[in-house]
Amino acid sequence: MDTLFTCPKHLSKLVANTLNVSIVMGLLFSQHIFEGPPLIAKELTLANNVIVSPLASPLASPIFGGISLERNIKEKLTIEQQTKIFDEEIRRKYKTGVIADVDKGVKHIRLTKYYQGQPVKINVIEVNSNLNPDLILTPALASDTLGKKSTITSIAKKNNSIVAINGTFFKPSTGVPLGTLMINKKMYTGPIYNRVAMGIFSDRYDMARIQLNATLKANGKTIKVDNINQPRMLSTYVIVYTPEWGKTAPASPKYGKQIAVKDDKIIEVSTSALTIPEGGYVVVGPAQQLNQISEKNGVGEIGIFANKVKLEVLTIPDWNDVNHIISGGPYLVRDGGVYVDITEQKLGSIGGRNPRTAVGYTPDNNLVIVTVDGRESTSVGMTLFELANFMKSIGCYNAMNLDGGGSTVLYVNGHVVNHPQVTGGIALSNALTLNRIN
């Protein structure tokens, strides 16, 4: 079992409550932060030794860890005041780092840390999206189809990105992402081993191990869809292939068949690989299952097809309002504690000390992106456990590992700022990008 937890609850609550009081007292009395009317003491009450703030609503719940209280107070501040607090938080958190402004609300921090006496060069991007509503975080593909690769610089420039990192794992020979990838509510690829993924919502982030909950419904029958645009792992799987996969679906499994669907109607059935219709998809799986919605009466003679085929794609957990999803693995931090589930996510091959890429977010929803250089004398890389402890140390509430090794690369405002093994970084299938929308 390679899962590791470290979460001393009694100590974290003590520290959290101390921070609560410090934040409140500082905000109540600091004339440097507040230029307008100060908060008055009666706006805060104490119930059962837990601070409760009426700033959010009359039903405000007890606050631990300073999360809700800090959000409520920050909502009352001007952008200038929030910017000052963000700047001070970054300086305090990264005391030994070289800090640079990337854009409003976006900081780039360079650090060198030592592990077992050996240097490790780290780049951190921290984003306070409240300070810059003109930025959007989204995964991006190298091309309109999945089987293409491009450098991080090309992907970033194509998307008007100010920051970009390598994204989820991909198959080197084909460029197809290996794991969940949703962009603008469209599912490009489904999960592999239900690995952890980050959901990007309009106003928040979430992180969980993702399962596909997809079905084909026709003729009063429901057929489970096992994956979307992924390599076949079992002959019994039913897999849907969309035009993003390419022009043609993969070969059918033994005793399998294919069904081409467009405009919710079956347009072709075959045991051979079918052309994927534009705006439609091809379902590939065991004939025994797919015969429930389509059958041929004889050679070249088409029988009765379902009048309407409905493909429904959901996830577990039910992120029905999510905009984008990008997977990785393993977890690094879960619910505030170090949690590295290498074996459970079948990622034993990526252990050891290597270049790393990670993404996470803080309790108050700041985005955190990290790259670690490795495999060189000036930076030896990190183990996953070292990376997990680092992500927790800089305040991540949830964090996960992304593709790393030779893929690790960080682009900031037109330049690759880390030191990948290949100058400029290798060609990638996908990236996670922070883009200007105006």
C-alpha positions as a LaTeX table, in Angstrom:
\begin{tabular}{lrrr}
\hline
Residue & $x$ (\AA) & $y$ (\AA) & $z$ (\AA) \\
\hline
Met1 & 0.00 & 0.00 & 0.00 \\
Asp2 & 1.69 & 3.24 & $-1.14$ \\
Thr3 & $-0.88$ & 5.68 & 0.23 \\
Leu4 & 0.44 & 8.19 & 2.76 \\
Phe5 & $-1.62$ & 10.41 & 5.09 \\
Thr6 & $-0.25$ & 13.17 & 7.30 \\
Cys7 & $-2.88$ & 15.35 & 8.85 \\
Pro8 & $-2.52$ & 16.19 & 12.57 \\
Lys9 & $-6.03$ & 17.50 & 13.15 \\
His10 & $-5.59$ & 18.82 & 16.71 \\
Leu11 & $-2.55$ & 20.85 & 15.67 \\
Ser12 & $-4.10$ & 22.13 & 12.42 \\
Lys13 & $-7.23$ & 23.34 & 14.27 \\
Leu14 & $-5.11$ & 25.15 & 16.86 \\
Val15 & $-3.06$ & 26.85 & 14.16 \\
Ala16 & $-6.20$ & 27.60 & 12.12 \\
Asn17 & $-7.99$ & 29.25 & 15.04 \\
Thr18 & $-4.88$ & 31.27 & 15.84 \\
Leu19 & $-4.77$ & 32.43 & 12.23 \\
Asn20 & $-8.46$ & 33.31 & 12.36 \\
Val21 & $-7.90$ & 35.60 & 15.31 \\
Ser22 & $-4.79$ & 37.12 & 13.70 \\
Ile23 & $-6.63$ & 37.82 & 10.45 \\
Val24 & $-9.62$ & 39.34 & 12.19 \\
Met25 & $-7.56$ & 41.53 & 14.53 \\
Gly26 & $-5.35$ & 42.66 & 11.69 \\
Leu27 & $-8.34$ & 43.57 & 9.54 \\
Leu28 & $-10.10$ & 45.31 & 12.41 \\
Phe29 & $-7.19$ & 47.52 & 13.41 \\
Ser30 & $-4.82$ & 47.92 & 10.47 \\
Gln31 & $-5.11$ & 51.42 & 9.05 \\
His32 & $-2.68$ & 50.41 & 6.30 \\
Ile33 & $-5.16$ & 47.95 & 4.83 \\
Phe34 & $-8.43$ & 49.77 & 5.33 \\
Glu35 & $-8.74$ & 53.26 & 3.96 \\
Gly36 & $-12.52$ & 53.36 & 4.42 \\
Pro37 & $-14.64$ & 52.85 & 7.52 \\
Pro38 & $-13.22$ & 50.08 & 9.74 \\
Leu39 & $-15.11$ & 46.96 & 10.66 \\
Ile40 & $-16.58$ & 47.28 & 14.13 \\
Ala41 & $-16.44$ & 44.63 & 16.78 \\
Lys42 & $-20.16$ & 43.93 & 16.85 \\
Glu43 & $-19.95$ & 42.59 & 13.31 \\
Leu44 & $-18.21$ & 39.49 & 14.71 \\
Thr45 & $-19.60$ & 37.19 & 17.38 \\
Leu46 & $-18.12$ & 34.32 & 19.34 \\
Ala47 & $-20.16$ & 31.11 & 19.67 \\
Asn48 & $-18.78$ & 28.12 & 21.56 \\
Asn49 & $-15.25$ & 29.52 & 21.14 \\
Val50 & $-15.66$ & 29.49 & 17.34 \\
Ile51 & $-15.63$ & 32.71 & 15.35 \\
Val52 & $-18.83$ & 33.27 & 13.40 \\
Ser53 & $-19.14$ & 36.05 & 10.85 \\
Pro54 & $-22.49$ & 37.57 & 9.82 \\
Leu55 & $-20.82$ & 39.11 & 6.78 \\
Ala56 & $-21.84$ & 36.27 & 4.50 \\
Ser57 & $-25.38$ & 35.54 & 5.65 \\
Pro58 & $-27.50$ & 35.21 & 8.78 \\
Leu59 & $-26.98$ & 31.44 & 8.51 \\
Ala60 & $-23.18$ & 31.58 & 8.56 \\
Ser61 & $-21.76$ & 28.36 & 9.93 \\
Pro62 & $-18.81$ & 27.98 & 12.35 \\
Ile63 & $-15.50$ & 28.71 & 10.69 \\
Phe64 & $-12.37$ & 26.59 & 10.95 \\
Gly65 & $-9.09$ & 27.19 & 9.15 \\
Gly66 & $-9.98$ & 30.82 & 8.41 \\
Ile67 & $-11.43$ & 29.84 & 5.01 \\
Ser68 & $-14.99$ & 31.18 & 5.17 \\
Leu69 & $-14.06$ & 34.15 & 7.35 \\
Glu70 & $-11.25$ & 35.21 & 5.06 \\
Arg71 & $-13.48$ & 34.94 & 1.97 \\
Asn72 & $-16.24$ & 36.95 & 3.62 \\
Ile73 & $-13.88$ & 39.72 & 4.67 \\
Lys74 & $-12.09$ & 39.83 & 1.32 \\
Glu75 & $-15.41$ & 40.26 & $-0.46$ \\
Lys76 & $-15.81$ & 43.53 & 1.44 \\
Leu77 & $-12.45$ & 44.87 & 0.26 \\
Thr78 & $-11.63$ & 46.89 & $-2.83$ \\
Ile79 & $-9.46$ & 45.35 & $-5.55$ \\
Glu80 & $-6.57$ & 47.53 & $-4.38$ \\
Gln81 & $-6.92$ & 46.24 & $-0.82$ \\
Gln82 & $-7.19$ & 42.61 & $-2.01$ \\
Thr83 & $-4.12$ & 43.10 & $-4.20$ \\
Lys84 & $-2.13$ & 44.41 & $-1.25$ \\
Ile85 & $-3.14$ & 41.42 & 0.88 \\
Phe86 & $-2.27$ & 38.99 & $-1.96$ \\
Asp87 & 1.15 & 40.61 & $-2.42$ \\
Glu88 & 1.87 & 40.37 & 1.31 \\
Glu89 & 0.73 & 36.74 & 1.45 \\
Ile90 & 3.04 & 35.79 & $-1.44$ \\
Arg91 & 6.03 & 37.58 & 0.12 \\
Arg92 & 5.40 & 35.89 & 3.45 \\
Lys93 & 4.90 & 32.43 & 1.92 \\
Tyr94 & 7.93 & 32.52 & $-0.40$ \\
Lys95 & 10.47 & 34.38 & 1.74 \\
Thr96 & 13.49 & 32.93 & $-0.07$ \\
Gly97 & 11.97 & 33.05 & $-3.55$ \\
Val98 & 12.46 & 35.46 & $-6.42$ \\
Ile99 & 8.98 & 36.86 & $-7.07$ \\
Ala100 & 7.83 & 38.46 & $-10.33$ \\
Asp101 & 4.49 & 39.82 & $-11.53$ \\
Val102 & 3.13 & 37.97 & $-14.57$ \\
Asp103 & $-0.15$ & 39.85 & $-14.75$ \\
Lys104 & $-2.61$ & 41.34 & $-12.33$ \\
Gly105 & $-3.24$ & 38.70 & $-9.66$ \\
Val106 & $-0.61$ & 36.33 & $-11.12$ \\
Lys107 & 2.78 & 35.74 & $-9.46$ \\
His108 & 5.80 & 33.74 & $-10.66$ \\
Ile109 & 8.12 & 32.51 & $-7.93$ \\
Arg110 & 11.52 & 30.88 & $-8.45$ \\
Leu111 & 12.90 & 28.79 & $-5.60$ \\
Thr112 & 15.86 & 26.55 & $-4.92$ \\
Lys113 & 15.41 & 23.98 & $-2.16$ \\
Tyr114 & 17.69 & 21.20 & $-0.98$ \\
Tyr115 & 16.73 & 17.56 & $-0.50$ \\
Gln116 & 19.32 & 15.25 & 1.04 \\
Gly117 & 21.86 & 17.97 & 0.38 \\
Gln118 & 21.09 & 18.18 & $-3.34$ \\
Pro119 & 19.59 & 21.22 & $-5.12$ \\
Val120 & 16.11 & 21.30 & $-6.63$ \\
Lys121 & 14.93 & 24.21 & $-8.78$ \\
Ile122 & 11.23 & 24.95 & $-8.47$ \\
Asn123 & 8.95 & 27.32 & $-10.36$ \\
Val124 & 5.60 & 28.28 & $-8.84$ \\
Ile125 & 2.72 & 30.18 & $-10.40$ \\
Glu126 & 0.07 & 31.39 & $-7.99$ \\
Val127 & $-3.12$ & 33.01 & $-9.28$ \\
Asn128 & $-5.75$ & 35.01 & $-7.42$ \\
Ser129 & $-8.54$ & 35.05 & $-10.01$ \\
Asn130 & $-10.56$ & 37.57 & $-7.99$ \\
Leu131 & $-8.01$ & 40.19 & $-8.93$ \\
Asn132 & $-8.21$ & 39.54 & $-12.66$ \\
Pro133 & $-11.57$ & 38.46 & $-14.13$ \\
Asp134 & $-10.09$ & 38.63 & $-17.64$ \\
Leu135 & $-8.20$ & 35.37 & $-17.13$ \\
Ile136 & $-9.54$ & 31.88 & $-17.74$ \\
Leu137 & $-7.97$ & 28.51 & $-16.97$ \\
Thr138 & $-8.58$ & 25.81 & $-19.54$ \\
Pro139 & $-6.94$ & 22.66 & $-20.94$ \\
Ala140 & $-5.87$ & 22.94 & $-24.56$ \\
Leu141 & $-5.07$ & 20.41 & $-27.26$ \\
Ala142 & $-2.13$ & 20.63 & $-29.62$ \\
Ser143 & $-4.53$ & 20.32 & $-32.56$ \\
Asp144 & $-8.20$ & 19.88 & $-33.41$ \\
Thr145 & $-7.65$ & 16.14 & $-33.40$ \\
Leu146 & $-6.23$ & 14.02 & $-30.59$ \\
Gly147 & $-3.42$ & 12.37 & $-32.51$ \\
Lys148 & $-1.24$ & 15.47 & $-32.87$ \\
Lys149 & 1.53 & 17.02 & $-30.78$ \\
Ser150 & 3.09 & 20.46 & $-30.53$ \\
Thr151 & 5.46 & 22.44 & $-28.29$ \\
Ile152 & 4.18 & 24.33 & $-25.26$ \\
Thr153 & 5.06 & 27.62 & $-26.95$ \\
Ser154 & 2.93 & 26.81 & $-30.00$ \\
Ile155 & $-0.02$ & 25.73 & $-27.85$ \\
Ala156 & 0.29 & 28.84 & $-25.67$ \\
Lys157 & 0.49 & 31.29 & $-28.55$ \\
Lys158 & $-2.47$ & 29.65 & $-30.25$ \\
Asn159 & $-4.56$ & 30.22 & $-27.11$ \\
Asn160 & $-3.28$ & 33.70 & $-26.14$ \\
Ser161 & $-1.89$ & 32.21 & $-22.95$ \\
Ile162 & 0.15 & 34.10 & $-20.37$ \\
Val163 & 0.96 & 30.84 & $-18.54$ \\
Ala164 & 0.96 & 27.25 & $-19.78$ \\
Ile165 & 2.20 & 23.91 & $-18.44$ \\
Asn166 & 2.20 & 20.40 & $-19.81$ \\
Gly167 & $-1.08$ & 18.63 & $-19.10$ \\
Thr168 & $-2.22$ & 15.06 & $-18.63$ \\
Phe169 & $-0.39$ & 11.89 & $-19.65$ \\
Phe170 & $-0.50$ & 10.93 & $-23.32$ \\
Lys171 & 0.51 & 8.03 & $-25.52$ \\
Pro172 & 3.84 & 9.08 & $-27.08$ \\
Ser173 & 3.30 & 7.18 & $-30.33$ \\
Thr174 & $-0.10$ & 8.70 & $-31.07$ \\
Gly175 & $-0.47$ & 11.82 & $-28.92$ \\
Val176 & $-3.83$ & 10.63 & $-27.54$ \\
Pro177 & $-4.36$ & 11.89 & $-23.95$ \\
Leu178 & $-4.49$ & 9.03 & $-21.45$ \\
Gly179 & $-7.13$ & 10.15 & $-18.98$ \\
Thr180 & $-10.09$ & 12.45 & $-18.60$ \\
Leu181 & $-9.99$ & 15.58 & $-20.72$ \\
Met182 & $-12.99$ & 17.89 & $-21.06$ \\
Ile183 & $-12.76$ & 21.29 & $-22.73$ \\
Asn184 & $-15.70$ & 23.71 & $-22.79$ \\
Lys185 & $-18.06$ & 20.99 & $-21.52$ \\
Lys186 & $-17.07$ & 18.61 & $-24.33$ \\
Met187 & $-15.59$ & 15.26 & $-23.27$ \\
Tyr188 & $-12.61$ & 14.55 & $-25.51$ \\
Thr189 & $-11.26$ & 11.51 & $-23.64$ \\
Gly190 & $-12.54$ & 9.43 & $-20.76$ \\
Pro191 & $-10.76$ & 8.25 & $-17.60$ \\
Ile192 & $-8.01$ & 5.67 & $-17.28$ \\
Tyr193 & $-8.16$ & 3.65 & $-14.03$ \\
Asn194 & $-10.48$ & 6.37 & $-12.65$ \\
Arg195 & $-7.47$ & 8.55 & $-11.93$ \\
Val196 & $-7.73$ & 11.84 & $-10.09$ \\
Ala197 & $-8.81$ & 14.88 & $-12.08$ \\
Met198 & $-9.33$ & 18.58 & $-11.46$ \\
Gly199 & $-12.67$ & 20.11 & $-12.33$ \\
Ile200 & $-12.57$ & 23.75 & $-13.40$ \\
Phe201 & $-15.83$ & 25.56 & $-12.69$ \\
Ser202 & $-16.83$ & 29.17 & $-13.29$ \\
Asp203 & $-16.17$ & 30.14 & $-9.67$ \\
Arg204 & $-14.19$ & 27.31 & $-8.11$ \\
Tyr205 & $-12.05$ & 24.19 & $-8.50$ \\
Asp206 & $-12.68$ & 20.64 & $-7.36$ \\
Met207 & $-10.60$ & 17.48 & $-7.36$ \\
Ala208 & $-11.68$ & 13.82 & $-7.27$ \\
Arg209 & $-11.07$ & 10.43 & $-8.78$ \\
Ile210 & $-13.32$ & 10.47 & $-11.84$ \\
Gln211 & $-15.49$ & 7.70 & $-13.22$ \\
Leu212 & $-17.31$ & 7.87 & $-16.53$ \\
Asn213 & $-21.07$ & 7.49 & $-16.23$ \\
Ala214 & $-22.07$ & 7.28 & $-19.89$ \\
Thr215 & $-24.88$ & 5.37 & $-21.61$ \\
Leu216 & $-26.45$ & 4.70 & $-25.00$ \\
Lys217 & $-30.22$ & 4.57 & $-24.88$ \\
Ala218 & $-32.37$ & 3.17 & $-27.70$ \\
Asn219 & $-35.24$ & 0.74 & $-28.23$ \\
Gly220 & $-35.98$ & 0.92 & $-24.54$ \\
Lys221 & $-32.53$ & $-0.50$ & $-23.85$ \\
Thr222 & $-29.61$ & 1.07 & $-22.01$ \\
Ile223 & $-26.05$ & 0.12 & $-22.91$ \\
Lys224 & $-23.18$ & 1.15 & $-20.66$ \\
Val225 & $-20.42$ & 3.08 & $-22.41$ \\
Asp226 & $-17.05$ & 2.22 & $-20.89$ \\
Asn227 & $-14.96$ & 4.98 & $-22.41$ \\
Ile228 & $-14.59$ & 7.74 & $-24.97$ \\
Asn229 & $-11.67$ & 8.08 & $-27.41$ \\
Gln230 & $-9.38$ & 5.79 & $-25.46$ \\
Pro231 & $-7.40$ & 2.67 & $-26.38$ \\
Arg232 & $-9.27$ & $-0.56$ & $-25.74$ \\
Met233 & $-8.32$ & $-2.25$ & $-22.47$ \\
Leu234 & $-10.85$ & $-5.11$ & $-22.52$ \\
Ser235 & $-12.62$ & $-6.82$ & $-25.45$ \\
Thr236 & $-15.91$ & $-6.47$ & $-23.57$ \\
Tyr237 & $-15.74$ & $-2.67$ & $-23.44$ \\
Val238 & $-18.12$ & $-0.46$ & $-25.41$ \\
Ile239 & $-16.18$ & 2.61 & $-26.55$ \\
Val240 & $-17.38$ & 5.73 & $-28.36$ \\
Tyr241 & $-15.10$ & 7.42 & $-30.90$ \\
Thr242 & $-15.75$ & 10.99 & $-32.04$ \\
Pro243 & $-14.24$ & 12.93 & $-34.97$ \\
Glu244 & $-11.51$ & 14.21 & $-32.62$ \\
Trp245 & $-10.10$ & 10.68 & $-32.61$ \\
Gly246 & $-9.47$ & 10.85 & $-36.35$ \\
Lys247 & $-11.15$ & 9.84 & $-39.59$ \\
Thr248 & $-11.69$ & 6.16 & $-38.78$ \\
Ala249 & $-12.56$ & 4.20 & $-35.65$ \\
Pro250 & $-10.13$ & 1.47 & $-34.45$ \\
Ala251 & $-10.70$ & $-2.15$ & $-35.43$ \\
Ser252 & $-13.52$ & $-4.06$ & $-33.76$ \\
Pro253 & $-12.70$ & $-6.53$ & $-31.00$ \\
Lys254 & $-13.19$ & $-10.25$ & $-31.62$ \\
Tyr255 & $-16.93$ & $-10.94$ & $-32.05$ \\
Gly256 & $-17.43$ & $-7.19$ & $-32.19$ \\
Lys257 & $-19.20$ & $-4.67$ & $-34.39$ \\
Gln258 & $-19.42$ & $-0.95$ & $-35.04$ \\
Ile259 & $-22.33$ & 1.45 & $-35.29$ \\
Ala260 & $-22.06$ & 4.91 & $-36.85$ \\
Val261 & $-24.48$ & 7.49 & $-35.43$ \\
Lys262 & $-25.28$ & 10.97 & $-36.68$ \\
Asp263 & $-28.09$ & 13.30 & $-35.60$ \\
Asp264 & $-29.15$ & 10.60 & $-33.07$ \\
Lys265 & $-29.76$ & 8.11 & $-35.88$ \\
Ile266 & $-27.84$ & 4.99 & $-36.91$ \\
Ile267 & $-26.45$ & 5.48 & $-40.40$ \\
Glu268 & $-24.18$ & 2.44 & $-40.80$ \\
Val269 & $-23.32$ & $-0.88$ & $-39.15$ \\
Ser270 & $-20.28$ & $-3.05$ & $-39.81$ \\
Thr271 & $-17.82$ & $-5.49$ & $-38.29$ \\
Ser272 & $-15.02$ & $-3.51$ & $-39.97$ \\
Ala273 & $-13.67$ & $-0.10$ & $-39.01$ \\
Leu274 & $-16.11$ & 2.67 & $-39.91$ \\
Thr275 & $-15.55$ & 6.27 & $-40.94$ \\
Ile276 & $-16.50$ & 8.56 & $-38.06$ \\
Pro277 & $-19.26$ & 10.90 & $-39.31$ \\
Glu278 & $-18.74$ & 14.62 & $-38.89$ \\
Gly279 & $-20.88$ & 15.77 & $-36.00$ \\
Gly280 & $-21.52$ & 12.15 & $-34.98$ \\
Tyr281 & $-19.66$ & 9.20 & $-33.53$ \\
Val282 & $-18.93$ & 5.49 & $-33.90$ \\
Val283 & $-19.69$ & 2.97 & $-31.17$ \\
Val284 & $-17.34$ & $-0.04$ & $-31.05$ \\
Gly285 & $-17.99$ & $-3.05$ & $-28.84$ \\
Pro286 & $-19.20$ & $-6.65$ & $-28.55$ \\
Ala287 & $-21.88$ & $-7.51$ & $-31.11$ \\
Gln288 & $-23.92$ & $-9.20$ & $-28.39$ \\
Gln289 & $-24.41$ & $-5.86$ & $-26.67$ \\
Leu290 & $-24.75$ & $-3.62$ & $-29.71$ \\
Asn291 & $-27.26$ & $-5.95$ & $-31.36$ \\
Gln292 & $-29.78$ & $-4.62$ & $-28.85$ \\
Ile293 & $-30.05$ & $-1.43$ & $-30.88$ \\
Ser294 & $-29.02$ & $-2.59$ & $-34.37$ \\
Glu295 & $-29.00$ & $-5.83$ & $-36.36$ \\
Lys296 & $-28.43$ & $-6.91$ & $-39.93$ \\
Asn297 & $-30.79$ & $-9.46$ & $-41.44$ \\
Gly298 & $-28.22$ & $-10.78$ & $-43.87$ \\
Val299 & $-25.19$ & $-9.94$ & $-45.96$ \\
Gly300 & $-25.61$ & $-6.36$ & $-47.13$ \\
Glu301 & $-29.23$ & $-6.35$ & $-45.96$ \\
Ile302 & $-29.97$ & $-3.86$ & $-43.20$ \\
Gly303 & $-32.65$ & $-4.71$ & $-40.67$ \\
Ile304 & $-34.56$ & $-2.49$ & $-38.26$ \\
Phe305 & $-32.49$ & 0.09 & $-36.43$ \\
Ala306 & $-33.45$ & 2.09 & $-33.38$ \\
Asn307 & $-35.40$ & 5.21 & $-34.39$ \\
Lys308 & $-33.36$ & 7.34 & $-32.01$ \\
Val309 & $-30.08$ & 6.75 & $-30.20$ \\
Lys310 & $-29.27$ & 9.00 & $-27.27$ \\
Leu311 & $-25.72$ & 9.26 & $-25.93$ \\
Glu312 & $-25.55$ & 10.64 & $-22.41$ \\
Val313 & $-22.16$ & 11.47 & $-20.87$ \\
Leu314 & $-21.96$ & 12.16 & $-17.14$ \\
Thr315 & $-19.31$ & 11.73 & $-14.48$ \\
Ile316 & $-19.08$ & 10.38 & $-10.95$ \\
Pro317 & $-18.95$ & 12.60 & $-8.95$ \\
Asp318 & $-21.69$ & 14.47 & $-10.77$ \\
Trp319 & $-19.94$ & 17.61 & $-11.95$ \\
Asn320 & $-22.87$ & 18.74 & $-14.10$ \\
Asp321 & $-21.83$ & 22.41 & $-14.02$ \\
Val322 & $-18.13$ & 21.84 & $-14.71$ \\
Asn323 & $-16.56$ & 23.67 & $-17.66$ \\
His324 & $-13.29$ & 21.76 & $-18.02$ \\
Ile325 & $-11.68$ & 18.64 & $-16.59$ \\
Ile326 & $-8.05$ & 17.56 & $-16.74$ \\
Ser327 & $-6.77$ & 14.37 & $-15.15$ \\
Gly328 & $-3.41$ & 13.44 & $-13.71$ \\
Gly329 & $-2.31$ & 11.23 & $-10.87$ \\
Pro330 & $-1.58$ & 10.40 & $-8.24$ \\
Tyr331 & $-3.12$ & 12.68 & $-5.64$ \\
Leu332 & $-0.55$ & 14.76 & $-3.76$ \\
Val333 & $-2.77$ & 16.59 & $-1.28$ \\
Arg334 & $-6.36$ & 15.68 & $-0.45$ \\
Asp335 & $-8.54$ & 17.78 & 1.85 \\
Gly336 & $-5.51$ & 19.51 & 3.31 \\
Gly337 & $-3.42$ & 16.40 & 4.08 \\
Val338 & $-0.59$ & 14.70 & 2.19 \\
Tyr339 & $-2.09$ & 11.78 & 0.26 \\
Val340 & $-0.09$ & 9.91 & $-2.38$ \\
Asp341 & $-2.02$ & 6.95 & $-3.84$ \\
Ile342 & 0.50 & 5.63 & $-6.35$ \\
Thr343 & $-0.58$ & 1.99 & $-6.33$ \\
Glu344 & $-4.32$ & 2.63 & $-6.36$ \\
Gln345 & $-3.98$ & 4.74 & $-9.52$ \\
Lys346 & $-1.59$ & 2.22 & $-11.13$ \\
Leu347 & 1.26 & 4.71 & $-11.43$ \\
Gly348 & 4.12 & 2.78 & $-9.88$ \\
Ser349 & 6.27 & 3.41 & $-12.94$ \\
Ile350 & 6.56 & 7.15 & $-12.29$ \\
Gly351 & 8.22 & 6.89 & $-8.87$ \\
Gly352 & 11.76 & 7.96 & $-8.06$ \\
Arg353 & 13.33 & 11.40 & $-8.31$ \\
Asn354 & 12.29 & 13.11 & $-11.53$ \\
Pro355 & 11.19 & 16.39 & $-13.11$ \\
Arg356 & 7.63 & 17.06 & $-11.94$ \\
Thr357 & 4.56 & 19.09 & $-12.81$ \\
Ala358 & 1.70 & 19.63 & $-10.37$ \\
Val359 & $-1.47$ & 21.64 & $-10.02$ \\
Gly360 & $-3.58$ & 22.45 & $-6.99$ \\
Tyr361 & $-5.57$ & 25.12 & $-5.22$ \\
Thr362 & $-5.68$ & 26.74 & $-1.82$ \\
Pro363 & $-8.68$ & 26.88 & 0.56 \\
Asp364 & $-9.52$ & 30.37 & $-0.69$ \\
Asn365 & $-9.41$ & 29.18 & $-4.32$ \\
Asn366 & $-6.04$ & 30.47 & $-5.44$ \\
Leu367 & $-4.64$ & 28.37 & $-8.27$ \\
Val368 & $-1.18$ & 26.89 & $-7.72$ \\
Ile369 & 0.97 & 25.53 & $-10.57$ \\
Val370 & 4.38 & 23.99 & $-9.90$ \\
Thr371 & 7.19 & 22.63 & $-12.06$ \\
Val372 & 10.34 & 20.96 & $-10.73$ \\
Asp373 & 13.46 & 20.59 & $-12.85$ \\
Gly374 & 15.37 & 17.32 & $-12.60$ \\
Arg375 & 17.84 & 14.83 & $-14.02$ \\
Glu376 & 20.71 & 17.35 & $-13.91$ \\
Ser377 & 23.40 & 18.27 & $-11.38$ \\
Thr378 & 21.91 & 21.71 & $-10.69$ \\
Ser379 & 18.45 & 20.25 & $-10.01$ \\
Val380 & 17.96 & 16.58 & $-9.18$ \\
Gly381 & 14.15 & 16.50 & $-9.22$ \\
Met382 & 11.66 & 15.37 & $-6.58$ \\
Thr383 & 10.00 & 12.18 & $-5.46$ \\
Leu384 & 6.21 & 12.23 & $-5.40$ \\
Phe385 & 6.24 & 12.34 & $-1.61$ \\
Glu386 & 8.59 & 15.33 & $-1.61$ \\
Leu387 & 6.36 & 17.05 & $-4.14$ \\
Ala388 & 3.27 & 16.30 & $-2.05$ \\
Asn389 & 4.86 & 17.77 & 1.07 \\
Phe390 & 5.94 & 20.85 & $-0.89$ \\
Met391 & 2.43 & 21.40 & $-2.30$ \\
Lys392 & 0.99 & 21.17 & 1.20 \\
Ser393 & 3.66 & 23.52 & 2.58 \\
Ile394 & 2.62 & 26.28 & 0.17 \\
Gly395 & $-1.02$ & 26.02 & 1.19 \\
Cys396 & $-2.69$ & 23.61 & $-1.23$ \\
Tyr397 & $-5.96$ & 22.11 & 0.00 \\
Asn398 & $-6.05$ & 19.71 & $-2.96$ \\
Ala399 & $-3.27$ & 18.97 & $-5.44$ \\
Met400 & $-2.37$ & 16.34 & $-8.00$ \\
Asn401 & 0.57 & 15.28 & $-10.10$ \\
Leu402 & 0.47 & 15.84 & $-13.86$ \\
Asp403 & 2.61 & 14.30 & $-16.59$ \\
Gly404 & 6.27 & 14.88 & $-15.75$ \\
Gly405 & 9.75 & 13.72 & $-16.66$ \\
Gly406 & 10.65 & 14.88 & $-20.15$ \\
Ser407 & 7.22 & 16.50 & $-20.49$ \\
Thr408 & 7.68 & 18.98 & $-17.62$ \\
Val409 & 7.66 & 22.51 & $-19.00$ \\
Leu410 & 6.44 & 25.95 & $-17.90$ \\
Tyr411 & 5.71 & 28.84 & $-20.27$ \\
Val412 & 5.29 & 32.40 & $-18.96$ \\
Asn413 & 4.63 & 35.45 & $-21.14$ \\
Gly414 & 6.31 & 34.18 & $-24.28$ \\
His415 & 9.16 & 32.21 & $-22.74$ \\
Val416 & 9.89 & 28.75 & $-21.35$ \\
Val417 & 11.08 & 29.62 & $-17.83$ \\
Asn418 & 12.11 & 26.25 & $-16.44$ \\
His419 & 14.88 & 23.98 & $-17.74$ \\
Pro420 & 13.34 & 21.02 & $-19.61$ \\
Gln421 & 15.62 & 18.28 & $-20.86$ \\
Val422 & 14.88 & 19.25 & $-24.47$ \\
Thr423 & 15.34 & 22.97 & $-25.13$ \\
Gly424 & 11.88 & 24.53 & $-25.31$ \\
Gly425 & 10.26 & 21.27 & $-24.18$ \\
Ile426 & 9.21 & 18.17 & $-26.11$ \\
Ala427 & 6.14 & 18.09 & $-28.35$ \\
Leu428 & 3.03 & 17.64 & $-26.19$ \\
Ser429 & $-0.45$ & 16.32 & $-26.76$ \\
Asn430 & $-2.13$ & 18.82 & $-24.43$ \\
Ala431 & $-1.50$ & 21.58 & $-21.93$ \\
Leu432 & $-3.15$ & 23.48 & $-19.10$ \\
Thr433 & $-3.31$ & 27.15 & $-20.02$ \\
Leu434 & $-4.10$ & 30.45 & $-18.34$ \\
Asn435 & $-5.47$ & 32.73 & $-21.02$ \\
Arg436 & $-6.60$ & 36.31 & $-21.49$ \\
Ile437 & $-10.21$ & 36.42 & $-22.63$ \\
Asn438 & $-10.21$ & 40.13 & $-23.57$ \\
\hline
\end{tabular}
